[in-house]
Every structure is written in C-alpha cells, then in structure tokens.
PDB file of C-alpha atoms in Angstrom:
ATOM      1  CA  ASP A 120      14.149   6.609  -1.815  1.00  0.00           C
ATOM      2  CA  ALA A 121      11.316   8.238   0.131  1.00  0.00           C
ATOM      3  CA  LYS A 122      12.588   7.403   3.633  1.00  0.00           C
ATOM      4  CA  THR A 123      10.463   7.723   6.753  1.00  0.00           C
ATOM      5  CA  THR A 124      11.185   6.871  10.380  1.00  0.00           C
ATOM      6  CA  GLN A 125       8.431   5.450  12.583  1.00  0.00           C
ATOM      7  CA  PRO A 126       8.492   3.637  15.932  1.00  0.00           C
ATOM      8  CA  ASN A 127       8.345  -0.128  15.494  1.00  0.00           C
ATOM      9  CA  SER A 128       5.417  -0.468  17.866  1.00  0.00           C
ATOM     10  CA  MET A 129       3.059   1.487  20.104  1.00  0.00           C
ATOM     11  CA  GLU A 130       0.418   0.522  22.587  1.00  0.00           C
ATOM     12  CA  SER A 131      -2.825   2.239  23.535  1.00  0.00           C
ATOM     13  CA  ASN A 132      -5.920   1.629  25.609  1.00  0.00           C
ATOM     14  CA  GLU A 133      -9.355   1.444  24.089  1.00  0.00           C
ATOM     15  CA  GLU A 134     -11.211   4.785  23.841  1.00  0.00           C
ATOM     16  CA  GLU A 135      -8.041   6.789  24.451  1.00  0.00           C
ATOM     17  CA  PRO A 136      -6.385   9.013  21.839  1.00  0.00           C
ATOM     18  CA  VAL A 137      -3.361   7.700  19.961  1.00  0.00           C
ATOM     19  CA  HIS A 138      -0.632   9.836  18.422  1.00  0.00           C
ATOM     20  CA  LEU A 139       1.476   8.011  15.828  1.00  0.00           C
ATOM     21  CA  PRO A 140       4.623   9.957  14.871  1.00  0.00           C
ATOM     22  CA  CYS A 141       6.554   9.923  11.624  1.00  0.00           C
ATOM     23  CA  ASN A 142       9.778  11.669  10.599  1.00  0.00           C
ATOM     24  CA  HIS A 143      10.305  12.482   6.929  1.00  0.00           C
ATOM     25  CA  SER A 144      13.209  14.929   7.058  1.00  0.00           C
ATOM     26  CA  THR A 145      14.110  14.655   3.337  1.00  0.00           C
ATOM     27  CA  ILE A 146      10.629  15.470   2.070  1.00  0.00           C
ATOM     28  CA  SER A 147      10.439  18.128  -0.660  1.00  0.00           C
ATOM     29  CA  GLY A 148       8.015  21.016  -0.794  1.00  0.00           C
ATOM     30  CA  THR A 149       5.573  19.395  -3.200  1.00  0.00           C
ATOM     31  CA  ASP A 150       5.428  15.885  -1.730  1.00  0.00           C
ATOM     32  CA  TYR A 151       2.230  14.768  -0.074  1.00  0.00           C
ATOM     33  CA  ILE A 152       2.265  12.793   3.183  1.00  0.00           C
ATOM     34  CA  HIS A 153       0.062   9.707   3.114  1.00  0.00           C
ATOM     35  CA  TRP A 154      -0.971   7.331   5.865  1.00  0.00           C
ATOM     36  CA  TYR A 155      -2.183   3.815   5.204  1.00  0.00           C
ATOM     37  CA  ARG A 156      -2.913   1.041   7.662  1.00  0.00           C
ATOM     38  CA  GLN A 157      -2.950  -2.716   7.298  1.00  0.00           C
ATOM     39  CA  LEU A 158      -5.217  -4.791   9.486  1.00  0.00           C
ATOM     40  CA  PRO A 159      -4.281  -8.432  10.063  1.00  0.00           C
ATOM     41  CA  SER A 160      -4.769 -10.608   6.963  1.00  0.00           C
ATOM     42  CA  GLN A 161      -5.894  -7.663   4.815  1.00  0.00           C
ATOM     43  CA  GLY A 162      -4.417  -5.373   2.193  1.00  0.00           C
ATOM     44  CA  PRO A 163      -3.406  -1.822   3.188  1.00  0.00           C
ATOM     45  CA  GLU A 164      -6.202   0.687   3.632  1.00  0.00           C
ATOM     46  CA  TYR A 165      -5.989   4.439   2.979  1.00  0.00           C
ATOM     47  CA  VAL A 166      -6.327   6.557   6.114  1.00  0.00           C
ATOM     48  CA  ILE A 167      -5.526  10.168   5.276  1.00  0.00           C
ATOM     49  CA  HIS A 168      -3.141  12.436   3.352  1.00  0.00           C
ATOM     50  CA  GLY A 169      -2.051  16.066   3.424  1.00  0.00           C
ATOM     51  CA  LEU A 170       0.439  18.591   2.112  1.00  0.00           C
ATOM     52  CA  THR A 171       0.938  21.484   4.521  1.00  0.00           C
ATOM     53  CA  SER A 172      -2.002  22.169   6.768  1.00  0.00           C
ATOM     54  CA  ASN A 173      -3.640  19.809   9.217  1.00  0.00           C
ATOM     55  CA  VAL A 174      -6.287  17.509   7.798  1.00  0.00           C
ATOM     56  CA  ASN A 175      -9.280  15.745   9.300  1.00  0.00           C
ATOM     57  CA  ASN A 176     -11.543  12.999   8.058  1.00  0.00           C
ATOM     58  CA  ARG A 177     -13.895  10.487   9.602  1.00  0.00           C
ATOM     59  CA  MET A 178     -11.071   8.086  10.417  1.00  0.00           C
ATOM     60  CA  ALA A 179      -8.326  10.306  11.796  1.00  0.00           C
ATOM     61  CA  SER A 180      -6.540  13.646  11.888  1.00  0.00           C
ATOM     62  CA  LEU A 181      -3.156  14.447  10.402  1.00  0.00           C
ATOM     63  CA  ALA A 182      -0.997  17.080  12.048  1.00  0.00           C
ATOM     64  CA  ILE A 183       1.902  18.271   9.870  1.00  0.00           C
ATOM     65  CA  ALA A 184       4.826  20.165  11.386  1.00  0.00           C
ATOM     66  CA  GLU A 185       5.453  23.667  10.082  1.00  0.00           C
ATOM     67  CA  ASP A 186       8.778  22.594   8.516  1.00  0.00           C
ATOM     68  CA  ARG A 187       7.032  19.466   7.133  1.00  0.00           C
ATOM     69  CA  LYS A 188       9.841  17.216   8.372  1.00  0.00           C
ATOM     70  CA  SER A 189       7.485  15.316  10.621  1.00  0.00           C
ATOM     71  CA  SER A 190       3.809  14.497  10.978  1.00  0.00           C
ATOM     72  CA  THR A 191       1.530  12.826  13.485  1.00  0.00           C
ATOM     73  CA  LEU A 192      -1.473  10.656  12.790  1.00  0.00           C
ATOM     74  CA  ILE A 193      -4.095  11.098  15.495  1.00  0.00           C
ATOM     75  CA  LEU A 194      -6.776   8.541  16.258  1.00  0.00           C
ATOM     76  CA  HIS A 195      -9.112  10.398  18.595  1.00  0.00           C
ATOM     77  CA  ARG A 196     -10.602   7.366  20.344  1.00  0.00           C
ATOM     78  CA  ALA A 197      -8.855   4.080  19.648  1.00  0.00           C
ATOM     79  CA  THR A 198     -10.980   0.984  19.257  1.00  0.00           C
ATOM     80  CA  LEU A 199      -9.950  -2.656  19.079  1.00  0.00           C
ATOM     81  CA  ARG A 200     -10.582  -2.461  15.308  1.00  0.00           C
ATOM     82  CA  ASP A 201      -7.798   0.136  15.009  1.00  0.00           C
ATOM     83  CA  ALA A 202      -5.155  -2.457  15.880  1.00  0.00           C
ATOM     84  CA  ALA A 203      -3.024  -2.565  12.734  1.00  0.00           C
ATOM     85  CA  VAL A 204       0.303  -1.657  11.171  1.00  0.00           C
ATOM     86  CA  TYR A 205       0.301   2.054  10.285  1.00  0.00           C
ATOM     87  CA  TYR A 206       2.463   3.232   7.397  1.00  0.00           C
ATOM     88  CA  CYS A 207       3.584   6.811   6.835  1.00  0.00           C
ATOM     89  CA  ILE A 208       4.520   7.423   3.183  1.00  0.00           C
ATOM     90  CA  TRP A 209       5.572  10.434   1.199  1.00  0.00           C
ATOM     91  CA  GLY A 210       6.208  11.013  -2.460  1.00  0.00           C
ATOM     92  CA  GLY A 211       5.490  13.480  -5.238  1.00  0.00           C
ATOM     93  CA  SER A 212       4.438  10.786  -7.632  1.00  0.00           C
ATOM     94  CA  ASN A 213       1.379   9.046  -6.280  1.00  0.00           C
ATOM     95  CA  TYR A 214       1.962   6.118  -8.559  1.00  0.00           C
ATOM     96  CA  LYS A 215       4.595   4.548  -6.372  1.00  0.00           C
ATOM     97  CA  LEU A 216       3.947   4.149  -2.672  1.00  0.00           C
ATOM     98  CA  THR A 217       7.213   3.438  -0.849  1.00  0.00           C
ATOM     99  CA  PHE A 218       6.314   1.565   2.320  1.00  0.00           C
ATOM    100  CA  GLY A 219       8.639   1.200   5.295  1.00  0.00           C
ATOM    101  CA  LYS A 220       8.033  -1.282   8.107  1.00  0.00           C
ATOM    102  CA  GLY A 221       5.416   0.920   9.744  1.00  0.00           C
ATOM    103  CA  THR A 222       4.244   1.064  13.362  1.00  0.00           C
ATOM    104  CA  LEU A 223       2.413  -1.881  14.876  1.00  0.00           C
ATOM    105  CA  LEU A 224      -0.379  -0.436  17.027  1.00  0.00           C
ATOM    106  CA  THR A 225      -1.745  -2.629  19.798  1.00  0.00           C
ATOM    107  CA  VAL A 226      -5.017  -1.536  21.423  1.00  0.00           C
ATOM    108  CA  ASN A 227      -5.737  -2.929  24.874  1.00  0.00           C
ATOM    109  CA  PRO A 228      -9.348  -3.446  26.009  1.00  0.00           C
TER     110      PRO A 228
ATOM    111  CA  GLU B  96     -19.537  -0.289  -5.583  1.00  0.00           C
ATOM    112  CA  THR B  97     -17.369  -3.410  -5.852  1.00  0.00           C
ATOM    113  CA  GLY B  98     -13.921  -3.198  -4.291  1.00  0.00           C
ATOM    114  CA  VAL B  99     -10.654  -4.621  -5.578  1.00  0.00           C
ATOM    115  CA  THR B 100     -10.699  -8.394  -5.839  1.00  0.00           C
ATOM    116  CA  GLN B 101      -7.813 -10.810  -6.354  1.00  0.00           C
ATOM    117  CA  SER B 102      -7.587 -14.464  -7.283  1.00  0.00           C
ATOM    118  CA  PRO B 103      -6.594 -16.953  -6.180  1.00  0.00           C
ATOM    119  CA  THR B 104      -6.452 -16.384  -2.431  1.00  0.00           C
ATOM    120  CA  HIS B 105      -3.647 -18.861  -1.889  1.00  0.00           C
ATOM    121  CA  LEU B 106      -1.306 -20.656  -4.259  1.00  0.00           C
ATOM    122  CA  ILE B 107       1.482 -23.202  -3.848  1.00  0.00           C
ATOM    123  CA  LYS B 108       4.069 -23.634  -6.609  1.00  0.00           C
ATOM    124  CA  THR B 109       7.453 -25.273  -6.934  1.00  0.00           C
ATOM    125  CA  ARG B 110      10.727 -23.594  -7.841  1.00  0.00           C
ATOM    126  CA  GLY B 111      11.091 -22.983 -11.581  1.00  0.00           C
ATOM    127  CA  GLN B 112       7.365 -22.925 -12.307  1.00  0.00           C
ATOM    128  CA  GLN B 113       5.401 -19.977 -13.638  1.00  0.00           C
ATOM    129  CA  VAL B 114       2.423 -18.306 -11.960  1.00  0.00           C
ATOM    130  CA  THR B 115      -0.326 -15.874 -12.994  1.00  0.00           C
ATOM    131  CA  LEU B 116      -2.170 -13.790 -10.430  1.00  0.00           C
ATOM    132  CA  ARG B 117      -5.307 -11.832 -11.264  1.00  0.00           C
ATOM    133  CA  CYS B 118      -6.796  -8.572 -10.103  1.00  0.00           C
ATOM    134  CA  SER B 119     -10.114  -6.899 -10.754  1.00  0.00           C
ATOM    135  CA  SER B 120     -10.057  -3.118 -10.277  1.00  0.00           C
ATOM    136  CA  GLN B 121     -12.585  -1.044  -8.437  1.00  0.00           C
ATOM    137  CA  SER B 122     -15.261   0.402 -10.694  1.00  0.00           C
ATOM    138  CA  GLY B 123     -14.169   3.647 -12.392  1.00  0.00           C
ATOM    139  CA  HIS B 124     -10.456   3.074 -11.786  1.00  0.00           C
ATOM    140  CA  ASN B 125      -8.039   3.082 -14.747  1.00  0.00           C
ATOM    141  CA  THR B 126      -4.753   2.364 -12.968  1.00  0.00           C
ATOM    142  CA  VAL B 127      -3.470  -0.809 -11.345  1.00  0.00           C
ATOM    143  CA  SER B 128      -0.359  -1.221  -9.208  1.00  0.00           C
ATOM    144  CA  TRP B 129       1.179  -4.444  -7.950  1.00  0.00           C
ATOM    145  CA  TYR B 130       3.139  -4.870  -4.724  1.00  0.00           C
ATOM    146  CA  GLN B 131       5.042  -7.737  -3.111  1.00  0.00           C
ATOM    147  CA  GLN B 132       4.940  -8.066   0.670  1.00  0.00           C
ATOM    148  CA  ALA B 133       7.345 -10.452   2.358  1.00  0.00           C
ATOM    149  CA  LEU B 134       6.543 -11.611   5.878  1.00  0.00           C
ATOM    150  CA  GLY B 135       7.135  -8.869   8.436  1.00  0.00           C
ATOM    151  CA  GLN B 136       7.920  -6.229   5.804  1.00  0.00           C
ATOM    152  CA  GLY B 137       6.006  -3.408   4.170  1.00  0.00           C
ATOM    153  CA  PRO B 138       4.751  -3.849   0.595  1.00  0.00           C
ATOM    154  CA  GLN B 139       7.308  -3.251  -2.164  1.00  0.00           C
ATOM    155  CA  PHE B 140       6.222  -1.668  -5.456  1.00  0.00           C
ATOM    156  CA  ILE B 141       6.575  -3.981  -8.472  1.00  0.00           C
ATOM    157  CA  PHE B 142       4.992  -1.975 -11.302  1.00  0.00           C
ATOM    158  CA  GLN B 143       1.959   0.011 -12.356  1.00  0.00           C
ATOM    159  CA  TYR B 144      -0.271  -0.073 -15.432  1.00  0.00           C
ATOM    160  CA  TYR B 145      -2.243   2.887 -16.731  1.00  0.00           C
ATOM    161  CA  ARG B 146      -4.550   2.424 -19.722  1.00  0.00           C
ATOM    162  CA  GLU B 147      -2.883  -0.888 -20.602  1.00  0.00           C
ATOM    163  CA  GLU B 148       0.687   0.531 -20.634  1.00  0.00           C
ATOM    164  CA  GLU B 149       3.368   0.034 -17.991  1.00  0.00           C
ATOM    165  CA  ASN B 150       3.658   3.345 -16.134  1.00  0.00           C
ATOM    166  CA  GLY B 151       6.519   2.767 -13.729  1.00  0.00           C
ATOM    167  CA  ARG B 152       8.474  -0.164 -12.358  1.00  0.00           C
ATOM    168  CA  GLY B 153      10.203  -0.949  -9.101  1.00  0.00           C
ATOM    169  CA  ASN B 154      13.406  -2.898  -8.552  1.00  0.00           C
ATOM    170  CA  PHE B 155      12.153  -6.268  -9.780  1.00  0.00           C
ATOM    171  CA  PRO B 156      13.694  -8.483 -12.514  1.00  0.00           C
ATOM    172  CA  PRO B 157      12.087  -8.921 -15.964  1.00  0.00           C
ATOM    173  CA  ARG B 158      10.665 -12.319 -15.001  1.00  0.00           C
ATOM    174  CA  PHE B 159       8.012 -10.254 -13.214  1.00  0.00           C
ATOM    175  CA  SER B 160       5.663  -9.028 -15.939  1.00  0.00           C
ATOM    176  CA  GLY B 161       2.138  -7.788 -16.166  1.00  0.00           C
ATOM    177  CA  LEU B 162      -0.828  -6.970 -18.317  1.00  0.00           C
ATOM    178  CA  GLN B 163      -3.765  -4.646 -18.048  1.00  0.00           C
ATOM    179  CA  PHE B 164      -6.899  -5.356 -20.065  1.00  0.00           C
ATOM    180  CA  PRO B 165      -9.395  -2.930 -21.657  1.00  0.00           C
ATOM    181  CA  ASN B 166     -11.744  -3.419 -18.698  1.00  0.00           C
ATOM    182  CA  TYR B 167      -8.799  -2.352 -16.457  1.00  0.00           C
ATOM    183  CA  SER B 168      -8.423  -5.756 -14.822  1.00  0.00           C
ATOM    184  CA  SER B 169      -4.833  -6.933 -14.562  1.00  0.00           C
ATOM    185  CA  GLU B 170      -2.520  -9.921 -14.348  1.00  0.00           C
ATOM    186  CA  LEU B 171       0.848 -10.367 -12.687  1.00  0.00           C
ATOM    187  CA  ASN B 172       3.022 -13.102 -14.191  1.00  0.00           C
ATOM    188  CA  VAL B 173       6.130 -14.479 -12.551  1.00  0.00           C
ATOM    189  CA  ASN B 174       8.386 -16.867 -14.471  1.00  0.00           C
ATOM    190  CA  ALA B 175      11.072 -19.194 -13.146  1.00  0.00           C
ATOM    191  CA  LEU B 176       9.829 -18.974  -9.566  1.00  0.00           C
ATOM    192  CA  GLU B 177      12.410 -18.761  -6.787  1.00  0.00           C
ATOM    193  CA  LEU B 178      11.988 -19.554  -3.109  1.00  0.00           C
ATOM    194  CA  ASP B 179      12.303 -15.816  -2.293  1.00  0.00           C
ATOM    195  CA  ASP B 180       9.216 -15.114  -4.394  1.00  0.00           C
ATOM    196  CA  SER B 181       7.118 -16.522  -1.558  1.00  0.00           C
ATOM    197  CA  ALA B 182       5.110 -13.522  -0.384  1.00  0.00           C
ATOM    198  CA  LEU B 183       1.740 -11.804  -0.324  1.00  0.00           C
ATOM    199  CA  TYR B 184       1.057 -10.149  -3.673  1.00  0.00           C
ATOM    200  CA  LEU B 185      -1.152  -7.099  -3.472  1.00  0.00           C
ATOM    201  CA  CYS B 186      -3.001  -5.327  -6.231  1.00  0.00           C
ATOM    202  CA  ALA B 187      -4.139  -1.724  -5.835  1.00  0.00           C
ATOM    203  CA  SER B 188      -6.357   0.279  -8.144  1.00  0.00           C
ATOM    204  CA  SER B 189      -6.682   4.026  -8.468  1.00  0.00           C
ATOM    205  CA  ARG B 190      -8.021   6.688 -10.781  1.00  0.00           C
ATOM    206  CA  THR B 191      -5.416   8.696 -12.650  1.00  0.00           C
ATOM    207  CA  SER B 192      -6.248  11.976 -14.275  1.00  0.00           C
ATOM    208  CA  ARG B 193      -4.043  14.819 -15.529  1.00  0.00           C
ATOM    209  CA  GLY B 194      -0.945  12.729 -14.689  1.00  0.00           C
ATOM    210  CA  ALA B 195      -1.669  12.381 -10.981  1.00  0.00           C
ATOM    211  CA  ALA B 196      -3.015   9.267  -9.329  1.00  0.00           C
ATOM    212  CA  ASP B 197      -5.742   9.274  -6.735  1.00  0.00           C
ATOM    213  CA  THR B 198      -5.726   7.239  -3.521  1.00  0.00           C
ATOM    214  CA  GLN B 199      -4.841   3.582  -4.033  1.00  0.00           C
ATOM    215  CA  TYR B 200      -7.354   0.931  -2.983  1.00  0.00           C
ATOM    216  CA  PHE B 201      -5.871  -2.446  -2.182  1.00  0.00           C
ATOM    217  CA  GLY B 202      -7.245  -5.924  -2.625  1.00  0.00           C
ATOM    218  CA  PRO B 203      -6.851  -8.635   0.032  1.00  0.00           C
ATOM    219  CA  GLY B 204      -3.842 -10.152  -1.744  1.00  0.00           C
ATOM    220  CA  THR B 205      -2.749 -13.549  -3.022  1.00  0.00           C
ATOM    221  CA  ARG B 206      -0.512 -15.588  -0.744  1.00  0.00           C
ATOM    222  CA  LEU B 207       2.089 -17.366  -2.916  1.00  0.00           C
ATOM    223  CA  THR B 208       4.233 -20.117  -1.453  1.00  0.00           C
ATOM    224  CA  VAL B 209       7.148 -21.456  -3.502  1.00  0.00           C
ATOM    225  CA  LEU B 210       8.523 -24.829  -2.432  1.00  0.00           C
TER     226      LEU B 210
END
C-alpha cells in the first residue's frame, strides 16, 4: 500500500503561512506526490502534484525533499476557507488514490 | 463547464436492501472512480471504469458493482446492504489518455445510511 505519514492536526492563524508535512519513505522513483483537500461536507479537491522539483500553482506550493521521502505543502497566506483535511497521496498509477487520514487544518481568525 | 454531480444527496436503506447511486462526469472526462468514506476516515477506492470497462478494483466484495454508460456517466450498485455500508460515497471523474489518468475531480458525494 502507498503509505504516508501526516500529523493528525495542525493549527494556523489567518494570513500566516502554513507548512503541512508528509513522509512517504517507501515512494519509488516514478511515483508522483499528490495533495488533495476536503472541505467540510464536500468531496476532496485537487490541490497540487509533483515528481521531483518544487511546484507552484495558484492554490499552493509543493516542496519535495531531494531524496523524495518527504514533502511539504505550503499555503502562503492561510484564509478561513483553507480550513480542511489535507491528504498527501503517492502512487505510480493515477487510477487509484490511496488516502490516509490526512491532516485536519484549523485556521484561527 | 459542469462539474461532477451525484444523486441522490442522501439515502436511507435497511439491511439486506439494494441501492443504486448515480454519477455524472465532468465534460470531456472518460474515466470514473468510486470511493467509500466512512466517518472520520479518508476515502477508500472501490473501483474505476474507463470507456465502460472496469479498470481496477479495491478491496471490496462482489456485491459492490458498477456500470459506466456511453456518455461516461456511472452507477454504483450495492446489494445485500450491511450496517457497515453506511458511509459517504464519492464519485470522481478524470481524463485518461495513453494509459495515465489526469487529476481526479470529485463530486459532493451521496450519504448512505443503512438501518
């Protein structure tokens, strides 16, 4: 199974940066790292994905360690709307996303 | 562009009954995946359909079955419902080309309660 380790919960203040860590020590060289988030009462939502180098998009940045055994999702300025469960997922076959329990992010006003 | 839609929103069934859940894919997507999410857990992969054929299956018994139609919409059928089948059922669509699937886009889910 595509195992990842994430903190159960994290807390942040509004407009501050948030760094969400993920360990994926058994990842292979061709597996992508994906991040999804699930807002309350909604289905999961794609955030970002990457393979080796750091990636940026309008929602977040993804920093991937050189050995690829860990990654960090960076929200540059957290808003109340970013409060969600964040899932770190890896796998070579994109057809099957193996979700763990994720990290519950609380954003304080 | 219309997103992924699912029906019904909520459903209550009794043990032993059968249920059919429906999913309408996002425009241009040819692949549908179904997930089960128990309370407090992450979604668990049930199966995926690509061009009307099953393209992978998770650790779920045969009483969980599915269909994909020519317009790429999909159904999830569950027979002989058990109490543990109570969960949020999520449908996700994606575009698969050259054997690799694109990002998955999830619907809002169907909340199934089995009494």
